[in-house]
PDB file of C-alpha atoms in Angstrom:
ATOM      1  CA  MET W   1       0.220   0.105   0.000  1.00 64.00           C
ATOM      2  CA  THR W   2       1.386   3.045  -1.162  1.00 77.00           C
ATOM      3  CA  THR W   3       1.897   5.886   1.718  1.00 92.00           C
ATOM      4  CA  ILE W   4       1.006   9.430   1.076  1.00 95.00           C
ATOM      5  CA  MET W   5       3.382  11.970   3.110  1.00 96.00           C
ATOM      6  CA  PRO W   6       1.598  14.000   5.339  1.00 96.00           C
ATOM      7  CA  GLY W   7       0.272  17.186   3.858  1.00 97.00           C
ATOM      8  CA  ALA W   8       0.666  15.674   0.068  1.00 97.00           C
ATOM      9  CA  GLU W   9      -3.063  14.209  -0.272  1.00 97.00           C
ATOM     10  CA  PRO W  10      -5.207  15.217  -3.102  1.00 97.00           C
ATOM     11  CA  PHE W  11      -7.957  18.104  -1.775  1.00 98.00           C
ATOM     12  CA  ARG W  12     -11.144  19.597  -3.461  1.00 98.00           C
ATOM     13  CA  PHE W  13     -12.711  22.366  -2.789  1.00 98.00           C
ATOM     14  CA  ASP W  14     -16.474  22.603  -4.040  1.00 97.00           C
ATOM     15  CA  GLY W  15     -17.786  25.352  -5.560  1.00 96.00           C
ATOM     16  CA  ASP W  16     -21.050  26.316  -8.222  1.00 91.00           C
ATOM     17  CA  LYS W  17     -19.853  28.887 -10.729  1.00 88.00           C
ATOM     18  CA  ALA W  18     -16.570  26.590 -12.468  1.00 97.00           C
ATOM     19  CA  SER W  19     -14.143  24.024 -12.143  1.00 98.00           C
ATOM     20  CA  VAL W  20     -10.379  24.718 -11.807  1.00 98.00           C
ATOM     21  CA  LEU W  21      -7.696  21.631 -12.006  1.00 98.00           C
ATOM     22  CA  VAL W  22      -4.477  22.773 -10.153  1.00 98.00           C
ATOM     23  CA  LEU W  23      -1.644  20.823 -10.544  1.00 98.00           C
ATOM     24  CA  HIS W  24       1.415  20.440  -8.556  1.00 98.00           C
ATOM     25  CA  GLY W  25       5.249  20.389 -10.139  1.00 96.00           C
ATOM     26  CA  PHE W  26       7.954  17.849 -10.741  1.00 95.00           C
ATOM     27  CA  THR W  27       9.087  15.783  -7.270  1.00 95.00           C
ATOM     28  CA  GLY W  28       6.273  18.686  -5.679  1.00 97.00           C
ATOM     29  CA  THR W  29       3.402  17.710  -4.027  1.00 98.00           C
ATOM     30  CA  THR W  30      -0.370  19.079  -3.407  1.00 98.00           C
ATOM     31  CA  GLN W  31       0.753  20.875  -0.667  1.00 98.00           C
ATOM     32  CA  SER W  32       2.327  23.792  -3.309  1.00 98.00           C
ATOM     33  CA  MET W  33      -1.230  24.437  -4.793  1.00 98.00           C
ATOM     34  CA  ARG W  34      -3.405  23.841  -1.601  1.00 98.00           C
ATOM     35  CA  TYR W  35      -3.573  27.703  -0.672  1.00 98.00           C
ATOM     36  CA  VAL W  36      -4.197  28.570  -4.547  1.00 98.00           C
ATOM     37  CA  GLY W  37      -6.756  26.179  -4.798  1.00 98.00           C
ATOM     38  CA  GLU W  38      -8.876  27.372  -1.732  1.00 98.00           C
ATOM     39  CA  GLN W  39      -8.644  30.977  -2.194  1.00 98.00           C
ATOM     40  CA  LEU W  40     -10.205  30.167  -6.011  1.00 98.00           C
ATOM     41  CA  ASN W  41     -13.276  28.488  -4.050  1.00 98.00           C
ATOM     42  CA  LYS W  42     -13.318  30.990  -1.373  1.00 98.00           C
ATOM     43  CA  ARG W  43     -13.071  34.513  -3.094  1.00 98.00           C
ATOM     44  CA  TYR W  44     -15.044  33.127  -6.675  1.00 97.00           C
ATOM     45  CA  GLY W  45     -16.521  30.017  -5.651  1.00 97.00           C
ATOM     46  CA  PHE W  46     -14.902  27.873  -8.193  1.00 98.00           C
ATOM     47  CA  THR W  47     -14.731  24.285  -7.610  1.00 98.00           C
ATOM     48  CA  ALA W  48     -10.580  23.492  -7.447  1.00 98.00           C
ATOM     49  CA  SER W  49      -9.479  19.939  -7.493  1.00 98.00           C
ATOM     50  CA  GLY W  50      -5.693  19.190  -6.738  1.00 98.00           C
ATOM     51  CA  PRO W  51      -4.728  15.360  -8.126  1.00 98.00           C
ATOM     52  CA  ARG W  52      -1.521  13.988  -6.814  1.00 97.00           C
ATOM     53  CA  LEU W  53       0.428  12.997  -9.750  1.00 98.00           C
ATOM     54  CA  ALA W  54       1.735   9.340  -9.889  1.00 97.00           C
ATOM     55  CA  GLY W  55       4.874   8.554  -8.505  1.00 96.00           C
ATOM     56  CA  HIS W  56       4.667  11.949  -6.367  1.00 97.00           C
ATOM     57  CA  GLY W  57       4.013  12.679  -2.604  1.00 97.00           C
ATOM     58  CA  THR W  58       5.115   9.141  -1.522  1.00 97.00           C
ATOM     59  CA  SER W  59       9.014   8.447  -1.939  1.00 96.00           C
ATOM     60  CA  VAL W  60      11.630   8.701  -4.024  1.00 96.00           C
ATOM     61  CA  ASP W  61      11.881   4.949  -4.847  1.00 94.00           C
ATOM     62  CA  ASP W  62       8.047   4.991  -6.123  1.00 96.00           C
ATOM     63  CA  MET W  63       8.764   8.007  -8.269  1.00 96.00           C
ATOM     64  CA  GLU W  64      11.042   6.094 -10.111  1.00 94.00           C
ATOM     65  CA  THR W  65       9.195   3.563 -11.144  1.00 95.00           C
ATOM     66  CA  THR W  66       6.765   6.332 -13.228  1.00 96.00           C
ATOM     67  CA  GLY W  67       8.011   8.134 -16.161  1.00 96.00           C
ATOM     68  CA  TYR W  68       5.874  11.556 -17.991  1.00 96.00           C
ATOM     69  CA  LEU W  69       2.881   9.369 -19.640  1.00 97.00           C
ATOM     70  CA  ASP W  70       1.928   8.107 -15.879  1.00 97.00           C
ATOM     71  CA  TRP W  71       1.776  12.315 -15.143  1.00 98.00           C
ATOM     72  CA  LEU W  72      -0.141  12.709 -18.015  1.00 97.00           C
ATOM     73  CA  ASN W  73      -2.649  10.026 -17.227  1.00 97.00           C
ATOM     74  CA  SER W  74      -3.602  11.390 -13.043  1.00 97.00           C
ATOM     75  CA  ALA W  75      -3.806  14.826 -14.693  1.00 98.00           C
ATOM     76  CA  GLU W  76      -6.283  13.795 -17.699  1.00 98.00           C
ATOM     77  CA  GLU W  77      -8.338  11.624 -15.439  1.00 98.00           C
ATOM     78  CA  ALA W  78      -9.063  14.516 -12.878  1.00 98.00           C
ATOM     79  CA  LEU W  79      -9.831  16.413 -15.921  1.00 98.00           C
ATOM     80  CA  LYS W  80     -12.252  14.165 -17.371  1.00 98.00           C
ATOM     81  CA  ALA W  81     -13.812  13.788 -14.283  1.00 97.00           C
ATOM     82  CA  LEU W  82     -14.103  17.662 -13.425  1.00 97.00           C
ATOM     83  CA  ALA W  83     -15.595  17.938 -16.929  1.00 97.00           C
ATOM     84  CA  ALA W  84     -18.405  15.038 -16.709  1.00 97.00           C
ATOM     85  CA  GLU W  85     -19.572  17.673 -13.447  1.00 97.00           C
ATOM     86  CA  GLY W  86     -20.836  19.678 -16.133  1.00 95.00           C
ATOM     87  CA  ARG W  87     -19.374  22.854 -15.029  1.00 96.00           C
ATOM     88  CA  PRO W  88     -17.027  24.833 -17.322  1.00 97.00           C
ATOM     89  CA  VAL W  89     -13.038  23.926 -16.610  1.00 98.00           C
ATOM     90  CA  PHE W  90     -10.165  25.418 -16.365  1.00 98.00           C
ATOM     91  CA  VAL W  91      -6.990  24.310 -15.561  1.00 98.00           C
ATOM     92  CA  LEU W  92      -3.850  26.055 -13.597  1.00 98.00           C
ATOM     93  CA  GLY W  93      -0.509  24.456 -13.126  1.00 98.00           C
ATOM     94  CA  LEU W  94       2.922  25.005 -11.453  1.00 98.00           C
ATOM     95  CA  SER W  95       5.956  24.376 -12.861  1.00 96.00           C
ATOM     96  CA  MET W  96       5.960  20.915 -14.952  1.00 96.00           C
ATOM     97  CA  GLY W  97       2.373  21.282 -13.590  1.00 97.00           C
ATOM     98  CA  GLY W  98       2.485  23.960 -15.963  1.00 97.00           C
ATOM     99  CA  SER W  99       3.265  22.070 -18.805  1.00 97.00           C
ATOM    100  CA  ILE W 100       0.807  19.395 -18.204  1.00 98.00           C
ATOM    101  CA  ILE W 101      -1.844  21.854 -17.856  1.00 98.00           C
ATOM    102  CA  LEU W 102      -0.989  23.237 -21.696  1.00 98.00           C
ATOM    103  CA  ASN W 103      -0.458  19.691 -22.712  1.00 98.00           C
ATOM    104  CA  LEU W 104      -4.373  18.967 -21.630  1.00 98.00           C
ATOM    105  CA  ALA W 105      -5.150  22.156 -23.360  1.00 98.00           C
ATOM    106  CA  ALA W 106      -3.675  21.331 -26.286  1.00 98.00           C
ATOM    107  CA  ARG W 107      -5.123  17.928 -26.734  1.00 98.00           C
ATOM    108  CA  PHE W 108      -8.549  18.772 -24.862  1.00 98.00           C
ATOM    109  CA  GLY W 109      -9.853  21.664 -26.429  1.00 95.00           C
ATOM    110  CA  ASP W 110     -13.198  20.646 -26.367  1.00 96.00           C
ATOM    111  CA  ILE W 111     -12.796  20.479 -22.320  1.00 97.00           C
ATOM    112  CA  VAL W 112     -10.512  23.074 -21.253  1.00 98.00           C
ATOM    113  CA  LYS W 113     -12.147  26.844 -21.268  1.00 98.00           C
ATOM    114  CA  GLY W 114      -9.045  28.407 -20.282  1.00 98.00           C
ATOM    115  CA  ALA W 115      -5.142  28.097 -19.194  1.00 98.00           C
ATOM    116  CA  ILE W 116      -3.467  29.326 -16.447  1.00 98.00           C
ATOM    117  CA  SER W 117       0.367  28.387 -16.068  1.00 98.00           C
ATOM    118  CA  VAL W 118       2.674  29.247 -13.713  1.00 98.00           C
ATOM    119  CA  ASN W 119       6.609  29.297 -13.939  1.00 97.00           C
ATOM    120  CA  ALA W 120       6.271  26.240 -16.471  1.00 96.00           C
ATOM    121  CA  PRO W 121       9.477  24.974 -18.010  1.00 91.00           C
ATOM    122  CA  ALA W 122       9.464  24.861 -21.980  1.00 80.00           C
ATOM    123  CA  LEU W 123      12.497  24.008 -23.869  1.00 67.00           C
ATOM    124  CA  PHE W 124      15.122  25.863 -22.429  1.00 63.00           C
ATOM    125  CA  LEU W 125      16.177  24.592 -18.688  1.00 67.00           C
ATOM    126  CA  GLY W 126      19.746  25.988 -18.625  1.00 68.00           C
ATOM    127  CA  PRO W 127      23.091  24.718 -19.136  1.00 70.00           C
ATOM    128  CA  ASP W 128      23.745  23.037 -15.793  1.00 72.00           C
ATOM    129  CA  MET W 129      20.143  21.040 -15.916  1.00 72.00           C
ATOM    130  CA  ALA W 130      21.560  20.248 -19.690  1.00 71.00           C
ATOM    131  CA  THR W 131      25.221  19.388 -18.795  1.00 78.00           C
ATOM    132  CA  LEU W 132      23.802  16.846 -16.597  1.00 75.00           C
ATOM    133  CA  LEU W 133      20.648  15.417 -18.549  1.00 75.00           C
ATOM    134  CA  CYS W 134      23.443  14.616 -20.835  1.00 76.00           C
ATOM    135  CA  ASP W 135      26.281  13.235 -18.944  1.00 77.00           C
ATOM    136  CA  PRO W 136      26.158   9.592 -19.358  1.00 81.00           C
ATOM    137  CA  ASN W 137      28.162   9.083 -15.861  1.00 80.00           C
ATOM    138  CA  ALA W 138      25.761  11.318 -14.190  1.00 80.00           C
ATOM    139  CA  PRO W 139      24.519  10.265 -10.726  1.00 83.00           C
ATOM    140  CA  ALA W 140      21.219   8.541 -10.175  1.00 84.00           C
ATOM    141  CA  ARG W 141      20.078  10.958  -8.043  1.00 89.00           C
ATOM    142  CA  THR W 142      20.892  15.058  -7.228  1.00 87.00           C
ATOM    143  CA  PRO W 143      20.012  17.242  -4.586  1.00 88.00           C
ATOM    144  CA  GLY W 144      16.315  18.025  -4.661  1.00 88.00           C
ATOM    145  CA  ILE W 145      15.438  21.284  -6.305  1.00 88.00           C
ATOM    146  CA  GLY W 146      12.289  22.087  -3.683  1.00 90.00           C
ATOM    147  CA  SER W 147      11.518  25.228  -1.700  1.00 94.00           C
ATOM    148  CA  ASP W 148      12.646  27.633  -3.914  1.00 95.00           C
ATOM    149  CA  ILE W 149      10.543  30.279  -2.585  1.00 98.00           C
ATOM    150  CA  LYS W 150      11.935  33.905  -1.531  1.00 98.00           C
ATOM    151  CA  ALA W 151       9.800  34.423   1.701  1.00 98.00           C
ATOM    152  CA  PRO W 152      11.559  33.631   4.686  1.00 97.00           C
ATOM    153  CA  GLY W 153      10.625  30.481   6.540  1.00 97.00           C
ATOM    154  CA  VAL W 154       8.190  28.932   3.925  1.00 97.00           C
ATOM    155  CA  VAL W 155       8.991  25.391   2.406  1.00 97.00           C
ATOM    156  CA  GLU W 156       7.696  23.290   0.446  1.00 98.00           C
ATOM    157  CA  LEU W 157       6.731  20.094   0.735  1.00 97.00           C
ATOM    158  CA  ALA W 158       8.739  17.974  -1.866  1.00 97.00           C
ATOM    159  CA  TYR W 159      11.086  15.148  -2.251  1.00 96.00           C
ATOM    160  CA  PRO W 160      15.068  15.577  -1.005  1.00 95.00           C
ATOM    161  CA  GLU W 161      16.267  14.156  -4.032  1.00 93.00           C
ATOM    162  CA  VAL W 162      15.876  14.153  -8.045  1.00 90.00           C
ATOM    163  CA  PRO W 163      15.716  10.876  -9.749  1.00 91.00           C
ATOM    164  CA  VAL W 164      18.330  11.992 -13.043  1.00 88.00           C
ATOM    165  CA  GLY W 165      16.205   9.492 -15.038  1.00 88.00           C
ATOM    166  CA  ARG W 166      12.909  11.085 -14.332  1.00 89.00           C
ATOM    167  CA  LEU W 167      14.218  14.339 -14.974  1.00 88.00           C
ATOM    168  CA  ARG W 168      14.793  12.995 -18.342  1.00 87.00           C
ATOM    169  CA  GLU W 169      11.153  11.915 -18.735  1.00 91.00           C
ATOM    170  CA  GLY W 170      10.250  15.623 -17.605  1.00 91.00           C
ATOM    171  CA  HIS W 171      12.574  16.781 -20.187  1.00 88.00           C
ATOM    172  CA  LEU W 172      10.446  14.707 -23.270  1.00 90.00           C
ATOM    173  CA  LEU W 173       7.198  15.816 -21.214  1.00 94.00           C
ATOM    174  CA  PHE W 174       8.175  19.737 -21.728  1.00 92.00           C
ATOM    175  CA  GLY W 175       9.657  19.009 -25.331  1.00 91.00           C
ATOM    176  CA  LEU W 176       6.506  17.302 -26.418  1.00 94.00           C
ATOM    177  CA  THR W 177       4.205  19.909 -25.070  1.00 96.00           C
ATOM    178  CA  THR W 178       6.568  22.830 -26.393  1.00 94.00           C
ATOM    179  CA  ASN W 179       5.558  21.004 -30.173  1.00 95.00           C
ATOM    180  CA  LEU W 180       2.238  21.289 -29.104  1.00 97.00           C
ATOM    181  CA  LEU W 181       1.422  24.906 -27.899  1.00 97.00           C
ATOM    182  CA  PRO W 182       0.449  26.302 -31.460  1.00 97.00           C
ATOM    183  CA  ARG W 183      -3.144  24.086 -31.113  1.00 97.00           C
ATOM    184  CA  ILE W 184      -3.954  25.686 -28.589  1.00 98.00           C
ATOM    185  CA  THR W 185      -6.705  27.854 -28.764  1.00 97.00           C
ATOM    186  CA  CYS W 186      -8.526  28.165 -25.497  1.00 98.00           C
ATOM    187  CA  PRO W 187      -7.441  31.984 -23.328  1.00 98.00           C
ATOM    188  CA  THR W 188      -4.093  31.283 -22.178  1.00 98.00           C
ATOM    189  CA  MET W 189      -2.328  33.266 -18.965  1.00 98.00           C
ATOM    190  CA  VAL W 190       1.375  32.937 -18.761  1.00 98.00           C
ATOM    191  CA  ILE W 191       2.756  33.601 -15.135  1.00 98.00           C
ATOM    192  CA  GLN W 192       6.395  33.625 -14.730  1.00 98.00           C
ATOM    193  CA  SER W 193       8.690  35.160 -11.824  1.00 98.00           C
ATOM    194  CA  ARG W 194      11.283  37.238 -13.116  1.00 97.00           C
ATOM    195  CA  GLU W 195      13.938  35.723 -10.819  1.00 97.00           C
ATOM    196  CA  ASP W 196      13.295  31.669 -10.748  1.00 95.00           C
ATOM    197  CA  HIS W 197      16.344  29.744  -9.984  1.00 92.00           C
ATOM    198  CA  VAL W 198      14.830  26.146 -11.309  1.00 91.00           C
ATOM    199  CA  VAL W 199      13.382  27.329 -14.488  1.00 90.00           C
ATOM    200  CA  PRO W 200      14.776  29.855 -16.385  1.00 91.00           C
ATOM    201  CA  ALA W 201      12.248  33.416 -16.752  1.00 93.00           C
ATOM    202  CA  ARG W 202      12.889  33.496 -20.637  1.00 92.00           C
ATOM    203  CA  ASN W 203      10.334  30.255 -20.892  1.00 93.00           C
ATOM    204  CA  ALA W 204       7.520  32.525 -20.865  1.00 96.00           C
ATOM    205  CA  LEU W 205       8.612  34.295 -23.732  1.00 95.00           C
ATOM    206  CA  ASP W 206       9.003  30.873 -25.408  1.00 94.00           C
ATOM    207  CA  ILE W 207       5.223  30.069 -24.427  1.00 96.00           C
ATOM    208  CA  VAL W 208       3.806  33.355 -25.596  1.00 97.00           C
ATOM    209  CA  ASN W 209       5.627  33.275 -28.616  1.00 96.00           C
ATOM    210  CA  ALA W 210       4.440  29.570 -29.745  1.00 96.00           C
ATOM    211  CA  LEU W 211       0.698  30.257 -28.892  1.00 97.00           C
ATOM    212  CA  THR W 212       0.421  31.212 -32.242  1.00 96.00           C
ATOM    213  CA  SER W 213      -3.053  29.550 -32.606  1.00 97.00           C
ATOM    214  CA  CYS W 214      -4.254  31.434 -29.341  1.00 93.00           C
ATOM    215  CA  ASP W 215      -6.399  35.242 -29.370  1.00 91.00           C
ATOM    216  CA  HIS W 216      -6.147  35.684 -25.926  1.00 96.00           C
ATOM    217  CA  VAL W 217      -2.766  35.737 -24.218  1.00 97.00           C
ATOM    218  CA  ARG W 218      -1.868  37.545 -20.926  1.00 97.00           C
ATOM    219  CA  LEU W 219       1.841  37.281 -20.058  1.00 98.00           C
ATOM    220  CA  LEU W 220       2.114  38.128 -16.041  1.00 98.00           C
ATOM    221  CA  TRP W 221       5.810  38.775 -14.332  1.00 98.00           C
ATOM    222  CA  LEU W 222       5.979  38.288 -10.783  1.00 98.00           C
ATOM    223  CA  ASN W 223       8.666  40.286  -8.940  1.00 98.00           C
ATOM    224  CA  GLU W 224       8.697  39.117  -5.448  1.00 98.00           C
ATOM    225  CA  SER W 225       8.625  35.479  -5.380  1.00 98.00           C
ATOM    226  CA  TYR W 226      10.988  32.686  -6.882  1.00 97.00           C
ATOM    227  CA  HIS W 227      10.063  29.206  -8.407  1.00 97.00           C
ATOM    228  CA  VAL W 228       7.183  28.187  -6.347  1.00 98.00           C
ATOM    229  CA  ALA W 229       5.296  31.265  -6.596  1.00 98.00           C
ATOM    230  CA  THR W 230       2.105  29.500  -5.281  1.00 98.00           C
ATOM    231  CA  LEU W 231       3.998  29.367  -1.763  1.00 98.00           C
ATOM    232  CA  ASP W 232       5.665  32.835  -1.939  1.00 98.00           C
ATOM    233  CA  ASN W 233       5.084  36.312  -1.849  1.00 98.00           C
ATOM    234  CA  ASP W 234       3.040  36.662  -4.566  1.00 98.00           C
ATOM    235  CA  LYS W 235       0.589  33.557  -4.147  1.00 98.00           C
ATOM    236  CA  ASP W 236      -2.224  36.176  -3.574  1.00 98.00           C
ATOM    237  CA  ALA W 237      -1.410  37.933  -7.185  1.00 98.00           C
ATOM    238  CA  ILE W 238      -1.855  34.474  -8.605  1.00 98.00           C
ATOM    239  CA  VAL W 239      -4.669  33.987  -6.650  1.00 98.00           C
ATOM    240  CA  THR W 240      -6.581  37.613  -7.881  1.00 98.00           C
ATOM    241  CA  HIS W 241      -5.013  37.589 -11.618  1.00 98.00           C
ATOM    242  CA  ALA W 242      -6.428  33.803 -12.279  1.00 98.00           C
ATOM    243  CA  GLY W 243      -9.645  34.150 -10.319  1.00 98.00           C
ATOM    244  CA  GLU W 244     -10.058  37.344 -12.459  1.00 98.00           C
ATOM    245  CA  PHE W 245      -9.237  35.676 -15.708  1.00 98.00           C
ATOM    246  CA  ILE W 246     -11.476  32.765 -15.260  1.00 98.00           C
ATOM    247  CA  ARG W 247     -14.442  35.253 -14.209  1.00 97.00           C
ATOM    248  CA  PHE W 248     -13.628  37.549 -17.301  1.00 97.00           C
ATOM    249  CA  LEU W 249     -14.014  34.223 -19.655  1.00 97.00           C
ATOM    250  CA  LEU W 250     -16.926  32.666 -18.098  1.00 96.00           C
ATOM    251  CA  GLU W 251     -18.806  36.599 -18.538  1.00 93.00           C
ATOM    252  CA  HIS W 252     -17.785  36.680 -22.294  1.00 88.00           C
TER     253      HIS W 252
END
């Protein structure tokens, strides 16, 4: 039986106006998305659903048995379950979760009414990460990438190590998703921290420039947060901008 880390459980806050699928990032947990989901429900009346992606929120050993298709499948199942409830469905994701929601928006345009990515990787990972992925002698695991947070005293619940093989799976996902970006037609908001020590900020521009079939694109820069912005100083700005974006789309 899989043991879930305390705080990494899936969550759901019920509302009646729309549904929002909120996805955590690579090696992270639902803890990073709970505040945003809870506030979208409390302030705007949206149903917020935060599933636990396969291999996450349990153990690094567990994660090493999964790959990007498993992570996508976790998100797809949650998306289709929300759609079956009959409300308009929007998607919001942090980091790898941001890549996954863009992937879903590209492939399930009949379901996804709007997409919001936060510090999502595209193809540009930075020279250090690229060197690691190309090294045949790279270690099986490297130190964790969690808790890149500017606000003092705030800690992300994430794995203490990164399985390098799963990082390669993530890179495959990012590349495939980048190739799908021109297929996205729903309104899309791209949120990016100017100072991000995990995902280079230029990814935001790469994503925006690739959304060639999307007529409604917004780019929001965050000035007071690092990578895990949903737990950082700009978390309320994310809630407000995402909530108003969704409300605007519902009214037009």
